[in-house]
Amino acid sequence: MLNKIKIDSESRLSEEQKIKDRRRNVIILIQRYLVNAGYIDSATKLGTESNLSLNQYDAADNIDLYMILCEFEQFYEMKFMKPPKLVKKVDGQNTPGLPRIPSSGKSSTTNASNSNNQNSTGSNKKSTQQSKEKDNNNKDAKNEPDSLEIQGTGVQQKQSNNEEANQKDWFDPRVLKGLPDYSDVPEFQQLAAYLQRDICSENPNVKFSDIAGLDQAKKLLKEAVLVPLKYPHFFQGILEPWKGVLLFGPPGTGKTMLAKAVATECRTTFFNVQASSVVSKWRGESEKLIRVLFDLARHYEPSTIFIDEMDSIMGQRGSAGNEHEGGRRMKTELLIQLDGLLKSKKRVFLLAASNLPWDLDIAMLRRLEKRIYIPLPDQESRESMIRRYIPQEMSENLNYPQLAEALKNYSGSDIKLVCKEAAMKPLRRLLSQIEDIQVDVRTVKQKKQQNLTSYDDVRPGPVTETDFAEAMNQVKPSPSVFENQYLKWEKESGSC
């Protein structure tokens, strides 16, 4: 008897020790994987919380968490003839603890029959009637379409929305690789963490089809970013994709919208770089930021670097007395990084936009292989924009071609402002009528006790031609350099 107690005790202690060893091994394997993948801060925090570090224990030779996962998937698929499901996507609409609402099919019928059975008096006649009703209800439920059944229309809808689903999945919280290894220069590690905030993680939700006109610009951007990712074997040697594109033109013509479309559809790591991200007051800091920015872009390839208002960073380099030494060094570093980008095989694309292309440095223009002019919208594009902002449901017999002709010198953003101002006219009239109504205080107190009236039936009136004319008188075209100067520069330095 004593021997049995001794054996049980030793066996229990041995099992507990195995559990502790497994937990320790899991933490050590996770730490080693995080370090190898570049998640240094996460590995350090895990070691601090678990009181385990790689200085005490480390993964054995030829043992890796990724390799263990691959072997498990192969074993599971070989044993059960299907791949394992290791993770699931969490739906934010699912609230834990709340009861599930039954569907309109079999579940509701079964619940109704169960309640009838509970309320029965026990007589055979009632139970027989309830069983018949239950059978009839079940037959009716079988004839009714179940909410969980796959209908043919659902499959077609899924196929038609396949592209939109892929775009949403791309902007779901995705795993980024750890930062590059800057163990030799710890200062670069902090700069990389600072620049990582410029990575676009939210879906701009702007497609190329949402942009009116600009067919040549959209074609070249797809040719530079989207198509090489789909068919990389075609873009080799002399057919390597473009590494730098400049979009120039008057303000409000759609340059930033094209960049948003690239971020939405081209499925690359998108860096939205601003001047404040790469310009620093400390000596030598700006050059380091430029270098680390391109290191991150190469690390997260395929990637796109978008720099808006490029002329504010890369203006023409004059004599030493006309610009600061720090700005000159920053421009030189940017040119060096772009030169290395053109010669490397990394899939990094630079997209720049400028309203003053003639102020850009000549060396920068050489590195921007394509320089595309984004003009003011044409007649067809203006009409398409007006129809989109003010559809026929909101208007009263508007002459869209005539309005598009009247907005000839307006940019895309100006047309949007005109449409918004015209749409505000009926709303102002409605609000004026509401404010002019005299209401007694006692009536207000009585109405508080009653249910509020729905506002769905109360809508502003339609937009008329007069509203549009008044809006055009109030909203003038934004001041810009004459279009002839853009056309002249395109003729001399453009490359589309």
Short mmCIF file of C-alpha atoms in Angstrom, two decimals:
data_model
loop_
_atom_site.label_atom_id
_atom_site.label_comp_id
_atom_site.label_asym_id
_atom_site.label_seq_id
_atom_site.Cartn_x
_atom_site.Cartn_y
_atom_site.Cartn_z
CA MET A 1 0.00 0.00 0.00
CA LEU A 2 2.80 2.39 0.87
CA ASN A 3 4.60 1.52 -2.35
CA LYS A 4 1.49 2.38 -4.36
CA ILE A 5 1.21 5.77 -2.62
CA LYS A 6 4.88 6.41 -3.33
CA ILE A 7 4.50 5.46 -7.02
CA ASP A 8 1.36 7.62 -7.45
CA SER A 9 3.12 10.57 -5.88
CA GLU A 10 6.18 10.20 -8.11
CA SER A 11 3.99 9.80 -11.18
CA ARG A 12 1.99 12.91 -10.34
CA LEU A 13 5.13 14.96 -9.78
CA SER A 14 6.56 13.69 -13.05
CA GLU A 15 3.44 14.71 -14.99
CA GLU A 16 3.45 18.15 -13.38
CA GLN A 17 7.10 18.57 -14.31
CA LYS A 18 6.32 17.60 -17.92
CA ILE A 19 3.59 20.23 -18.06
CA LYS A 20 5.98 22.88 -16.72
CA ASP A 21 8.64 21.84 -19.24
CA ARG A 22 6.14 22.04 -22.11
CA ARG A 23 5.09 25.55 -21.10
CA ARG A 24 8.71 26.62 -20.82
CA ASN A 25 9.54 25.08 -24.20
CA VAL A 26 6.63 26.85 -25.88
CA ILE A 27 7.73 30.22 -24.51
CA ILE A 28 11.35 29.64 -25.52
CA LEU A 29 10.36 28.57 -29.05
CA ILE A 30 8.14 31.64 -29.39
CA GLN A 31 10.95 33.88 -28.16
CA ARG A 32 13.43 32.39 -30.61
CA TYR A 33 10.94 32.76 -33.48
CA LEU A 34 10.27 36.41 -32.58
CA VAL A 35 13.98 37.17 -32.49
CA ASN A 36 14.62 35.45 -35.82
CA ALA A 37 11.67 37.28 -37.41
CA GLY A 38 12.86 40.65 -36.11
CA TYR A 39 10.26 41.26 -33.38
CA ILE A 40 12.92 42.24 -30.84
CA ASP A 41 10.69 44.36 -28.60
CA SER A 42 8.01 41.67 -28.44
CA ALA A 43 10.60 39.03 -27.55
CA THR A 44 12.01 41.26 -24.81
CA LYS A 45 8.56 41.92 -23.32
CA LEU A 46 7.72 38.21 -23.43
CA GLY A 47 10.95 37.41 -21.61
CA THR A 48 10.21 40.04 -18.98
CA GLU A 49 6.68 38.78 -18.34
CA SER A 50 7.61 35.08 -18.33
CA ASN A 51 10.92 35.53 -16.45
CA LEU A 52 12.59 33.44 -19.15
CA SER A 53 15.26 34.63 -21.53
CA LEU A 54 17.31 33.14 -24.32
CA ASN A 55 20.38 33.55 -22.13
CA GLN A 56 19.01 30.79 -19.87
CA TYR A 57 17.43 28.48 -22.45
CA ASP A 58 17.42 28.42 -26.23
CA ALA A 59 15.88 26.32 -28.99
CA ALA A 60 17.80 23.15 -29.75
CA ASP A 61 19.61 22.65 -33.04
CA ASN A 62 17.36 22.12 -36.07
CA ILE A 63 14.28 22.98 -33.98
CA ASP A 64 12.12 25.88 -35.07
CA LEU A 65 8.52 26.87 -34.33
CA TYR A 66 7.74 27.39 -38.01
CA MET A 67 9.14 23.96 -38.86
CA ILE A 68 7.07 22.33 -36.10
CA LEU A 69 3.94 24.01 -37.46
CA CYS A 70 4.67 22.80 -41.01
CA GLU A 71 5.22 19.23 -39.84
CA PHE A 72 2.01 19.30 -37.82
CA GLU A 73 0.02 20.50 -40.85
CA GLN A 74 1.49 17.73 -43.00
CA PHE A 75 0.74 15.08 -40.36
CA TYR A 76 -2.81 16.35 -39.81
CA GLU A 77 -3.58 16.45 -43.53
CA MET A 78 -2.14 12.96 -44.03
CA LYS A 79 -4.17 11.54 -41.12
CA PHE A 80 -7.51 13.30 -41.59
CA MET A 81 -7.32 14.05 -45.34
CA LYS A 82 -7.93 17.76 -44.81
CA PRO A 83 -5.76 20.68 -43.72
CA PRO A 84 -6.06 21.80 -40.10
CA LYS A 85 -7.78 25.04 -39.19
CA LEU A 86 -5.39 26.70 -36.77
CA VAL A 87 -6.87 30.20 -36.53
CA LYS A 88 -10.24 31.78 -37.14
CA LYS A 89 -11.26 35.27 -38.06
CA VAL A 90 -13.01 36.98 -35.17
CA ASP A 91 -16.22 38.77 -36.11
CA GLY A 92 -16.71 41.95 -34.10
CA GLN A 93 -20.49 41.55 -34.32
CA ASN A 94 -20.41 38.35 -32.27
CA THR A 95 -20.97 39.36 -28.66
CA PRO A 96 -20.05 36.63 -26.16
CA GLY A 97 -22.70 35.65 -23.67
CA LEU A 98 -25.75 36.67 -25.71
CA PRO A 99 -28.18 33.98 -26.86
CA ARG A 100 -28.27 33.16 -30.54
CA ILE A 101 -31.35 34.27 -32.45
CA PRO A 102 -32.99 31.25 -34.09
CA SER A 103 -33.53 31.30 -37.83
CA SER A 104 -36.95 31.31 -39.46
CA GLY A 105 -36.62 27.65 -40.46
CA LYS A 106 -36.49 24.50 -38.38
CA SER A 107 -35.27 26.04 -35.15
CA SER A 108 -38.30 28.28 -34.64
CA THR A 109 -40.64 25.41 -35.49
CA THR A 110 -38.91 23.11 -33.03
CA ASN A 111 -39.08 25.73 -30.29
CA ALA A 112 -42.78 26.22 -30.91
CA SER A 113 -43.42 22.48 -30.72
CA ASN A 114 -41.38 22.21 -27.52
CA SER A 115 -43.41 24.96 -25.89
CA ASN A 116 -46.60 23.16 -26.92
CA ASN A 117 -45.31 19.96 -25.35
CA GLN A 118 -44.55 21.78 -22.10
CA ASN A 119 -48.03 23.29 -21.95
CA SER A 120 -49.80 19.99 -22.62
CA THR A 121 -52.06 18.49 -19.92
CA GLY A 122 -50.86 14.97 -20.52
CA SER A 123 -53.93 13.69 -22.33
CA ASN A 124 -53.38 11.35 -25.25
CA LYS A 125 -55.60 13.40 -27.49
CA LYS A 126 -53.61 16.57 -26.98
CA SER A 127 -50.30 14.83 -27.36
CA THR A 128 -51.51 13.21 -30.60
CA GLN A 129 -52.63 16.57 -31.96
CA GLN A 130 -49.35 18.17 -30.97
CA SER A 131 -47.36 15.42 -32.64
CA LYS A 132 -49.38 15.87 -35.83
CA GLU A 133 -48.89 19.62 -35.71
CA LYS A 134 -45.19 19.07 -35.13
CA ASP A 135 -44.95 16.75 -38.14
CA ASN A 136 -46.84 19.22 -40.31
CA ASN A 137 -44.66 22.07 -39.15
CA ASN A 138 -41.54 20.05 -39.84
CA LYS A 139 -42.81 19.31 -43.36
CA ASP A 140 -43.48 23.01 -43.90
CA ALA A 141 -40.06 23.84 -42.56
CA LYS A 142 -38.48 21.40 -44.98
CA ASN A 143 -40.27 23.05 -47.86
CA GLU A 144 -39.18 26.51 -46.73
CA PRO A 145 -35.65 27.58 -47.69
CA ASP A 146 -33.29 27.30 -44.75
CA SER A 147 -31.32 30.43 -43.89
CA LEU A 148 -28.11 28.39 -43.89
CA GLU A 149 -28.62 26.77 -47.29
CA ILE A 150 -26.41 27.89 -50.17
CA GLN A 151 -28.53 29.40 -52.90
CA GLY A 152 -27.38 29.82 -56.47
CA THR A 153 -27.72 33.60 -56.24
CA GLY A 154 -25.44 33.62 -53.21
CA VAL A 155 -22.71 31.84 -55.12
CA GLN A 156 -22.99 34.31 -57.99
CA GLN A 157 -22.87 37.22 -55.59
CA LYS A 158 -19.79 35.79 -53.94
CA GLN A 159 -18.09 35.40 -57.29
CA SER A 160 -18.98 38.93 -58.36
CA ASN A 161 -17.74 40.40 -55.09
CA ASN A 162 -14.57 38.32 -55.03
CA GLU A 163 -12.37 41.27 -55.96
CA GLU A 164 -13.85 43.51 -53.28
CA ALA A 165 -13.38 40.79 -50.67
CA ASN A 166 -9.73 40.43 -51.63
CA GLN A 167 -9.21 44.16 -51.25
CA LYS A 168 -10.82 44.14 -47.81
CA ASP A 169 -8.74 41.14 -46.76
CA TRP A 170 -5.57 42.93 -47.87
CA PHE A 171 -6.27 45.80 -45.47
CA ASP A 172 -7.27 43.54 -42.60
CA PRO A 173 -4.79 43.64 -39.70
CA ARG A 174 -1.94 41.77 -41.35
CA VAL A 175 1.37 40.53 -40.03
CA LEU A 176 4.25 42.83 -40.86
CA LYS A 177 7.76 41.56 -40.77
CA GLY A 178 9.90 42.76 -37.93
CA LEU A 179 12.14 45.75 -38.39
CA PRO A 180 15.47 45.25 -40.16
CA ASP A 181 18.42 44.19 -38.05
CA TYR A 182 20.16 47.37 -36.94
CA SER A 183 22.09 45.79 -34.10
CA ASP A 184 25.28 47.46 -35.31
CA VAL A 185 23.58 50.91 -35.37
CA PRO A 186 20.98 51.07 -32.56
CA GLU A 187 20.04 54.61 -33.59
CA PHE A 188 18.61 53.33 -36.89
CA GLN A 189 16.32 50.99 -34.93
CA GLN A 190 14.56 53.97 -33.35
CA LEU A 191 14.32 55.81 -36.67
CA ALA A 192 12.82 52.72 -38.32
CA ALA A 193 10.17 52.46 -35.59
CA TYR A 194 9.41 56.16 -36.13
CA LEU A 195 9.03 55.81 -39.92
CA GLN A 196 6.96 52.65 -39.61
CA ARG A 197 4.01 54.87 -38.64
CA ASP A 198 3.87 56.15 -42.23
CA ILE A 199 2.80 52.72 -43.50
CA CYS A 200 -0.82 52.95 -44.67
CA SER A 201 -2.82 50.42 -42.65
CA GLU A 202 -6.36 51.66 -43.42
CA ASN A 203 -8.10 51.12 -46.71
CA PRO A 204 -8.45 54.45 -48.60
CA ASN A 205 -11.34 52.78 -50.50
CA VAL A 206 -10.58 54.60 -53.75
CA LYS A 207 -10.52 52.55 -56.95
CA PHE A 208 -9.22 53.52 -60.35
CA SER A 209 -12.79 53.23 -61.64
CA ASP A 210 -13.88 55.92 -59.16
CA ILE A 211 -11.62 58.49 -60.83
CA ALA A 212 -13.14 60.19 -63.86
CA GLY A 213 -10.86 60.44 -66.88
CA LEU A 214 -7.03 60.30 -66.57
CA ASP A 215 -6.91 57.04 -68.53
CA GLN A 216 -3.24 57.42 -69.52
CA ALA A 217 -2.13 58.03 -65.93
CA LYS A 218 -4.13 55.07 -64.62
CA LYS A 219 -2.73 52.83 -67.34
CA LEU A 220 0.87 53.74 -66.53
CA LEU A 221 0.40 53.30 -62.77
CA LYS A 222 -1.09 49.85 -63.28
CA GLU A 223 1.74 49.05 -65.66
CA ALA A 224 4.31 50.13 -63.08
CA VAL A 225 2.88 48.48 -59.94
CA LEU A 226 -0.08 46.15 -60.46
CA VAL A 227 0.78 44.22 -63.62
CA PRO A 228 4.40 43.32 -62.62
CA LEU A 229 3.07 41.70 -59.45
CA LYS A 230 0.68 39.52 -61.48
CA TYR A 231 3.07 38.61 -64.30
CA PRO A 232 6.63 39.03 -62.98
CA HIS A 233 8.17 36.72 -65.62
CA PHE A 234 7.34 39.27 -68.34
CA PHE A 235 9.10 42.20 -66.64
CA GLN A 236 12.75 41.22 -66.83
CA GLY A 237 15.82 42.73 -68.41
CA ILE A 238 15.00 45.79 -70.47
CA LEU A 239 11.30 45.32 -69.57
CA GLU A 240 11.81 45.96 -65.86
CA PRO A 241 8.89 48.00 -64.43
CA TRP A 242 9.18 51.73 -63.88
CA LYS A 243 10.75 52.62 -60.53
CA GLY A 244 9.77 56.30 -60.38
CA VAL A 245 6.72 58.26 -61.59
CA LEU A 246 5.97 61.96 -61.20
CA LEU A 247 2.40 63.27 -61.36
CA PHE A 248 2.29 67.01 -62.06
CA GLY A 249 -0.50 69.43 -62.83
CA PRO A 250 -2.75 72.11 -61.32
CA PRO A 251 -4.03 71.65 -57.76
CA GLY A 252 -7.17 69.55 -57.29
CA THR A 253 -6.92 67.52 -60.50
CA GLY A 254 -6.67 64.05 -58.89
CA LYS A 255 -2.98 63.40 -58.19
CA THR A 256 -3.58 62.37 -54.58
CA MET A 257 -6.65 60.38 -55.63
CA LEU A 258 -4.48 58.35 -57.99
CA ALA A 259 -2.10 57.64 -55.12
CA LYS A 260 -5.02 56.43 -52.99
CA ALA A 261 -6.11 54.16 -55.83
CA VAL A 262 -2.60 52.70 -55.94
CA ALA A 263 -2.78 52.06 -52.19
CA THR A 264 -6.21 50.41 -52.56
CA GLU A 265 -5.75 48.17 -55.59
CA CYS A 266 -2.04 47.49 -56.06
CA ARG A 267 -1.57 45.37 -52.90
CA THR A 268 1.81 46.76 -51.87
CA THR A 269 3.14 48.14 -48.60
CA PHE A 270 2.23 51.81 -49.04
CA PHE A 271 4.39 54.50 -47.40
CA ASN A 272 2.60 57.87 -47.26
CA VAL A 273 5.64 60.06 -46.61
CA GLN A 274 5.26 63.70 -45.62
CA ALA A 275 7.92 66.37 -45.38
CA SER A 276 7.68 66.38 -41.58
CA SER A 277 8.62 62.68 -41.52
CA VAL A 278 12.03 63.10 -43.17
CA VAL A 279 13.03 66.66 -42.22
CA SER A 280 14.67 67.17 -38.83
CA LYS A 281 16.31 70.13 -37.12
CA TRP A 282 19.15 67.95 -35.82
CA ARG A 283 22.33 67.80 -37.84
CA GLY A 284 22.57 64.65 -39.94
CA GLU A 285 19.15 63.36 -38.86
CA SER A 286 17.37 63.98 -42.19
CA GLU A 287 19.91 61.95 -44.17
CA LYS A 288 19.53 59.05 -41.76
CA LEU A 289 15.74 59.21 -42.05
CA ILE A 290 15.96 59.07 -45.86
CA ARG A 291 18.28 56.07 -45.72
CA VAL A 292 16.15 54.19 -43.18
CA LEU A 293 13.00 54.95 -45.22
CA PHE A 294 14.40 53.20 -48.29
CA ASP A 295 15.76 50.37 -46.12
CA LEU A 296 12.23 49.80 -44.80
CA ALA A 297 10.78 49.95 -48.33
CA ARG A 298 13.23 47.27 -49.50
CA HIS A 299 12.56 45.23 -46.35
CA TYR A 300 8.77 45.30 -46.85
CA GLU A 301 8.83 44.79 -50.64
CA PRO A 302 6.76 45.02 -52.76
CA SER A 303 6.29 48.56 -51.54
CA THR A 304 5.30 52.01 -52.80
CA ILE A 305 6.69 55.29 -51.47
CA PHE A 306 4.36 58.23 -52.08
CA ILE A 307 5.75 61.74 -51.54
CA ASP A 308 3.22 64.51 -52.02
CA GLU A 309 4.40 68.05 -52.85
CA MET A 310 7.79 66.76 -53.96
CA ASP A 311 8.99 70.28 -54.77
CA SER A 312 9.01 71.13 -51.04
CA ILE A 313 11.71 68.49 -50.46
CA MET A 314 13.61 68.32 -53.75
CA GLY A 315 13.81 71.90 -55.00
CA GLN A 316 16.60 72.93 -57.32
CA ARG A 317 20.04 73.01 -55.70
CA GLY A 318 21.57 76.44 -56.06
CA SER A 319 24.76 77.93 -54.74
CA ALA A 320 25.87 77.42 -51.16
CA GLY A 321 24.43 80.76 -50.09
CA ASN A 322 20.90 80.08 -51.33
CA GLU A 323 20.10 76.97 -49.26
CA HIS A 324 21.07 75.42 -45.97
CA GLU A 325 23.80 72.81 -45.82
CA GLY A 326 21.49 70.32 -44.09
CA GLY A 327 18.88 70.54 -46.86
CA ARG A 328 21.56 70.04 -49.48
CA ARG A 329 22.84 66.90 -47.75
CA MET A 330 19.30 65.53 -47.45
CA LYS A 331 18.69 66.03 -51.18
CA THR A 332 21.99 64.33 -51.98
CA GLU A 333 21.06 61.32 -49.83
CA LEU A 334 17.64 61.08 -51.51
CA LEU A 335 19.27 61.11 -54.94
CA ILE A 336 21.74 58.42 -53.88
CA GLN A 337 18.96 56.19 -52.56
CA LEU A 338 16.92 56.66 -55.74
CA ASP A 339 19.95 55.86 -57.87
CA GLY A 340 20.44 52.64 -55.92
CA LEU A 341 16.74 51.90 -56.28
CA LEU A 342 16.95 52.08 -60.07
CA LYS A 343 19.88 49.64 -60.13
CA SER A 344 18.51 47.12 -57.62
CA LYS A 345 16.11 44.23 -58.22
CA LYS A 346 13.94 45.10 -55.23
CA ARG A 347 10.29 45.78 -56.02
CA VAL A 348 10.16 49.33 -54.67
CA PHE A 349 8.21 52.03 -56.51
CA LEU A 350 8.44 55.79 -55.92
CA LEU A 351 5.35 57.88 -56.68
CA ALA A 352 5.74 61.66 -56.43
CA ALA A 353 3.28 64.50 -56.95
CA SER A 354 3.96 68.19 -57.51
CA ASN A 355 2.12 71.34 -58.54
CA LEU A 356 5.38 73.09 -59.49
CA PRO A 357 7.40 70.59 -61.52
CA TRP A 358 9.74 73.27 -62.91
CA ASP A 359 11.07 73.82 -59.37
CA LEU A 360 12.29 70.22 -59.06
CA ASP A 361 15.98 69.43 -59.26
CA ILE A 362 17.23 68.23 -62.63
CA ALA A 363 18.88 65.15 -61.11
CA MET A 364 15.57 64.20 -59.50
CA LEU A 365 13.76 64.48 -62.83
CA ARG A 366 16.24 62.06 -64.37
CA ARG A 367 15.46 59.46 -61.70
CA LEU A 368 11.69 59.87 -62.17
CA GLU A 369 11.39 57.84 -65.35
CA LYS A 370 7.78 58.76 -66.10
CA ARG A 371 6.52 62.34 -65.75
CA ILE A 372 2.77 62.40 -66.36
CA TYR A 373 0.70 65.53 -66.79
CA ILE A 374 -2.61 65.51 -64.87
CA PRO A 375 -4.73 68.16 -66.64
CA LEU A 376 -8.02 69.77 -65.71
CA PRO A 377 -11.00 67.44 -66.30
CA ASP A 378 -12.43 67.39 -69.80
CA GLN A 379 -16.09 67.71 -70.79
CA GLU A 380 -16.90 64.03 -70.29
CA SER A 381 -15.12 63.84 -66.92
CA ARG A 382 -16.86 66.97 -65.62
CA GLU A 383 -20.27 65.61 -66.59
CA SER A 384 -19.48 62.27 -64.93
CA MET A 385 -18.48 64.03 -61.72
CA ILE A 386 -21.64 66.15 -61.63
CA ARG A 387 -23.82 63.07 -62.17
CA ARG A 388 -22.02 61.29 -59.35
CA TYR A 389 -22.28 64.12 -56.82
CA ILE A 390 -25.83 65.18 -57.75
CA PRO A 391 -27.72 62.25 -59.31
CA GLN A 392 -31.07 62.64 -61.02
CA GLU A 393 -32.91 61.64 -57.82
CA MET A 394 -31.64 64.83 -56.14
CA SER A 395 -32.12 67.18 -59.09
CA GLU A 396 -34.92 68.76 -61.07
CA ASN A 397 -34.31 68.34 -64.81
CA LEU A 398 -30.68 69.44 -64.71
CA ASN A 399 -28.95 69.84 -68.05
CA TYR A 400 -25.75 67.96 -67.20
CA PRO A 401 -23.89 68.61 -70.51
CA GLN A 402 -24.60 72.34 -70.23
CA LEU A 403 -23.40 72.43 -66.61
CA ALA A 404 -20.25 70.54 -67.55
CA GLU A 405 -19.57 73.11 -70.27
CA ALA A 406 -20.05 75.96 -67.79
CA LEU A 407 -17.47 74.42 -65.42
CA LYS A 408 -14.76 74.36 -68.07
CA ASN A 409 -11.88 75.90 -66.06
CA TYR A 410 -12.77 74.18 -62.78
CA SER A 411 -10.63 71.44 -61.26
CA GLY A 412 -12.03 68.25 -59.78
CA SER A 413 -12.03 69.60 -56.23
CA ASP A 414 -13.67 72.85 -57.43
CA ILE A 415 -16.47 70.89 -59.11
CA LYS A 416 -17.08 69.00 -55.88
CA LEU A 417 -17.34 72.29 -53.96
CA VAL A 418 -19.79 73.68 -56.53
CA CYS A 419 -21.97 70.57 -56.28
CA LYS A 420 -21.87 70.72 -52.49
CA GLU A 421 -22.85 74.38 -52.46
CA ALA A 422 -25.69 73.71 -54.92
CA ALA A 423 -26.94 70.80 -52.78
CA MET A 424 -26.93 73.06 -49.72
CA LYS A 425 -29.44 75.46 -51.27
CA PRO A 426 -32.54 73.21 -50.85
CA LEU A 427 -31.39 72.24 -47.36
CA ARG A 428 -31.12 75.88 -46.33
CA ARG A 429 -34.64 76.54 -47.61
CA LEU A 430 -35.96 73.59 -45.60
CA LEU A 431 -34.16 74.67 -42.43
CA SER A 432 -35.47 78.21 -42.87
CA GLN A 433 -39.04 76.92 -43.05
CA ILE A 434 -38.53 74.82 -39.92
CA GLU A 435 -37.04 77.72 -37.96
CA ASP A 436 -39.87 80.08 -38.92
CA ILE A 437 -42.52 77.81 -37.38
CA GLN A 438 -43.89 79.17 -34.09
CA VAL A 439 -44.35 76.44 -31.47
CA ASP A 440 -46.17 76.77 -28.13
CA VAL A 441 -44.26 75.62 -25.02
CA ARG A 442 -47.20 73.53 -23.78
CA THR A 443 -47.35 71.74 -27.14
CA VAL A 444 -43.67 70.87 -26.82
CA LYS A 445 -44.23 69.37 -23.36
CA GLN A 446 -47.09 67.26 -24.65
CA LYS A 447 -45.07 66.02 -27.64
CA LYS A 448 -42.28 64.89 -25.31
CA GLN A 449 -44.61 62.26 -23.89
CA GLN A 450 -45.31 60.87 -27.36
CA ASN A 451 -43.09 58.98 -29.75
CA LEU A 452 -40.91 61.12 -31.99
CA THR A 453 -41.91 61.38 -35.64
CA SER A 454 -39.58 59.79 -38.17
CA TYR A 455 -37.56 62.24 -40.27
CA ASP A 456 -37.26 59.89 -43.24
CA ASP A 457 -40.15 61.54 -45.07
CA VAL A 458 -38.80 65.06 -44.52
CA ARG A 459 -36.19 65.70 -47.20
CA PRO A 460 -34.78 68.81 -48.87
CA GLY A 461 -36.16 69.74 -52.25
CA PRO A 462 -34.43 68.99 -55.55
CA VAL A 463 -31.44 70.94 -56.85
CA THR A 464 -32.43 73.32 -59.63
CA GLU A 465 -30.60 75.18 -62.39
CA THR A 466 -30.88 78.37 -60.33
CA ASP A 467 -29.17 76.70 -57.39
CA PHE A 468 -26.29 75.68 -59.64
CA ALA A 469 -25.97 79.16 -61.11
CA GLU A 470 -25.82 80.73 -57.65
CA ALA A 471 -23.27 78.13 -56.52
CA MET A 472 -21.03 78.89 -59.51
CA ASN A 473 -21.18 82.60 -58.67
CA GLN A 474 -20.08 81.85 -55.10
CA VAL A 475 -17.39 79.23 -55.84
CA LYS A 476 -14.71 80.43 -58.22
CA PRO A 477 -11.98 78.27 -59.77
CA SER A 478 -9.01 77.87 -57.46
CA PRO A 479 -6.07 80.06 -58.52
CA SER A 480 -3.41 78.13 -60.40
CA VAL A 481 -0.62 78.71 -62.84
CA PHE A 482 -1.82 79.06 -66.39
CA GLU A 483 -2.34 75.77 -68.14
CA ASN A 484 -0.07 76.87 -70.97
CA GLN A 485 2.90 76.77 -68.62
CA TYR A 486 2.14 73.15 -67.70
CA LEU A 487 1.77 72.25 -71.36
CA LYS A 488 5.07 73.95 -72.17
CA TRP A 489 6.88 72.09 -69.38
CA GLU A 490 5.30 68.81 -70.49
CA LYS A 491 6.55 69.39 -74.01
CA GLU A 492 10.08 70.09 -72.77
CA SER A 493 10.45 67.66 -69.84
CA GLY A 494 7.42 65.37 -69.84
CA SER A 495 7.70 61.62 -70.33
CA CYS A 496 4.43 59.77 -70.57
#
